Amino acid sequence: MDDFPGIKQELTSFLLCYYPLVPLLEIIPTPHTSAATIVTAVHFGRKLGKTVIVVRDHPGFWVNRILTPYLNEAGRLLAEGTPIEIIDRVMTRFGFPVGPIALIDEVGLDVAGKAGKVMHQAFGERLAPSEVIAKMLADGRQGRKSGRGFYHYHEGHKTGPDERVYDLLRIRPQESHSPETIEQRLVYAMLNEAAMAASEGVIRTPRDGDIGAIYGFGFPPFRGGPLRMIDDLGATRVVNVLRELAAQFGDRFAPAARLVEKAERNERYYPR
């Protein structure tokens, strides 16, 4: 800290979202944070070996904001009877290092549960969590750190899905959804939230948002990030798929207003 005297002077005026195992650092300035302090914080974050982005002080910031609907949808898919390993396999094949159910175990069900409540309070029913995590917590399951979650653990290492979870949730596992539907529900929930958060100025540039997703929770780098992926798919296609999902699964998939506008104007996040 002695190498960065400015950070001592205004430490209380910004928040460093810092997780040792995550290569991303989100710096959250307040309206009173000076430009010099932000620059100092960025340099300090880089000295820690982190990839750094500056994010608006908003519920969930950037990473948790776009991750929440993804994890919520995974919980809904499980509650509908989609097997744990199917959900995770679809998303690892999409390019994530781990699937969403395994990710909840890694983060901790207690942490995911608290974060879900905060996001629900901030954004209403659109980000209402499924009841799955609450039921798991009531059974004393906190994920990998407690050795009991959606998966079995042996000496801290994940083995296979815990079949007792299905009895706990009172569901019968069945492959009622195609891999394409599972992928669309999970990915498009995230793309839509990314478009919504970007329109609210949560990130400064599309590049910051995509870097944040890649380094914050392992969005597949070869897909460029959620905003780049919207450009690659085309806003019109994304809006059409979201409308189809909304008609079938509920208003939480209603496309973001800014996304609809981009489709109508044939706009992109990045120049061609």
XYZ file of C-alpha atoms in Angstrom, residues 29 32 61 102 116 134 182-183 192 203 211 216 224 258:
14
model
C -16.181 4.299 -7.326
C -17.191 11.354 -4.455
C -22.228 -4.476 -10.012
C -21.235 -26.923 -10.059
C -30.061 -13.948 -4.790
C -33.401 -22.356 0.050
C -31.383 -25.649 -21.903
C -28.598 -23.677 -23.563
C -30.456 -10.052 -21.993
C -19.906 -0.657 -17.389
C -13.580 -8.774 -20.226
C -15.045 -12.860 -13.683
C -15.878 -12.902 -27.067
C -32.222 -1.190 -25.475
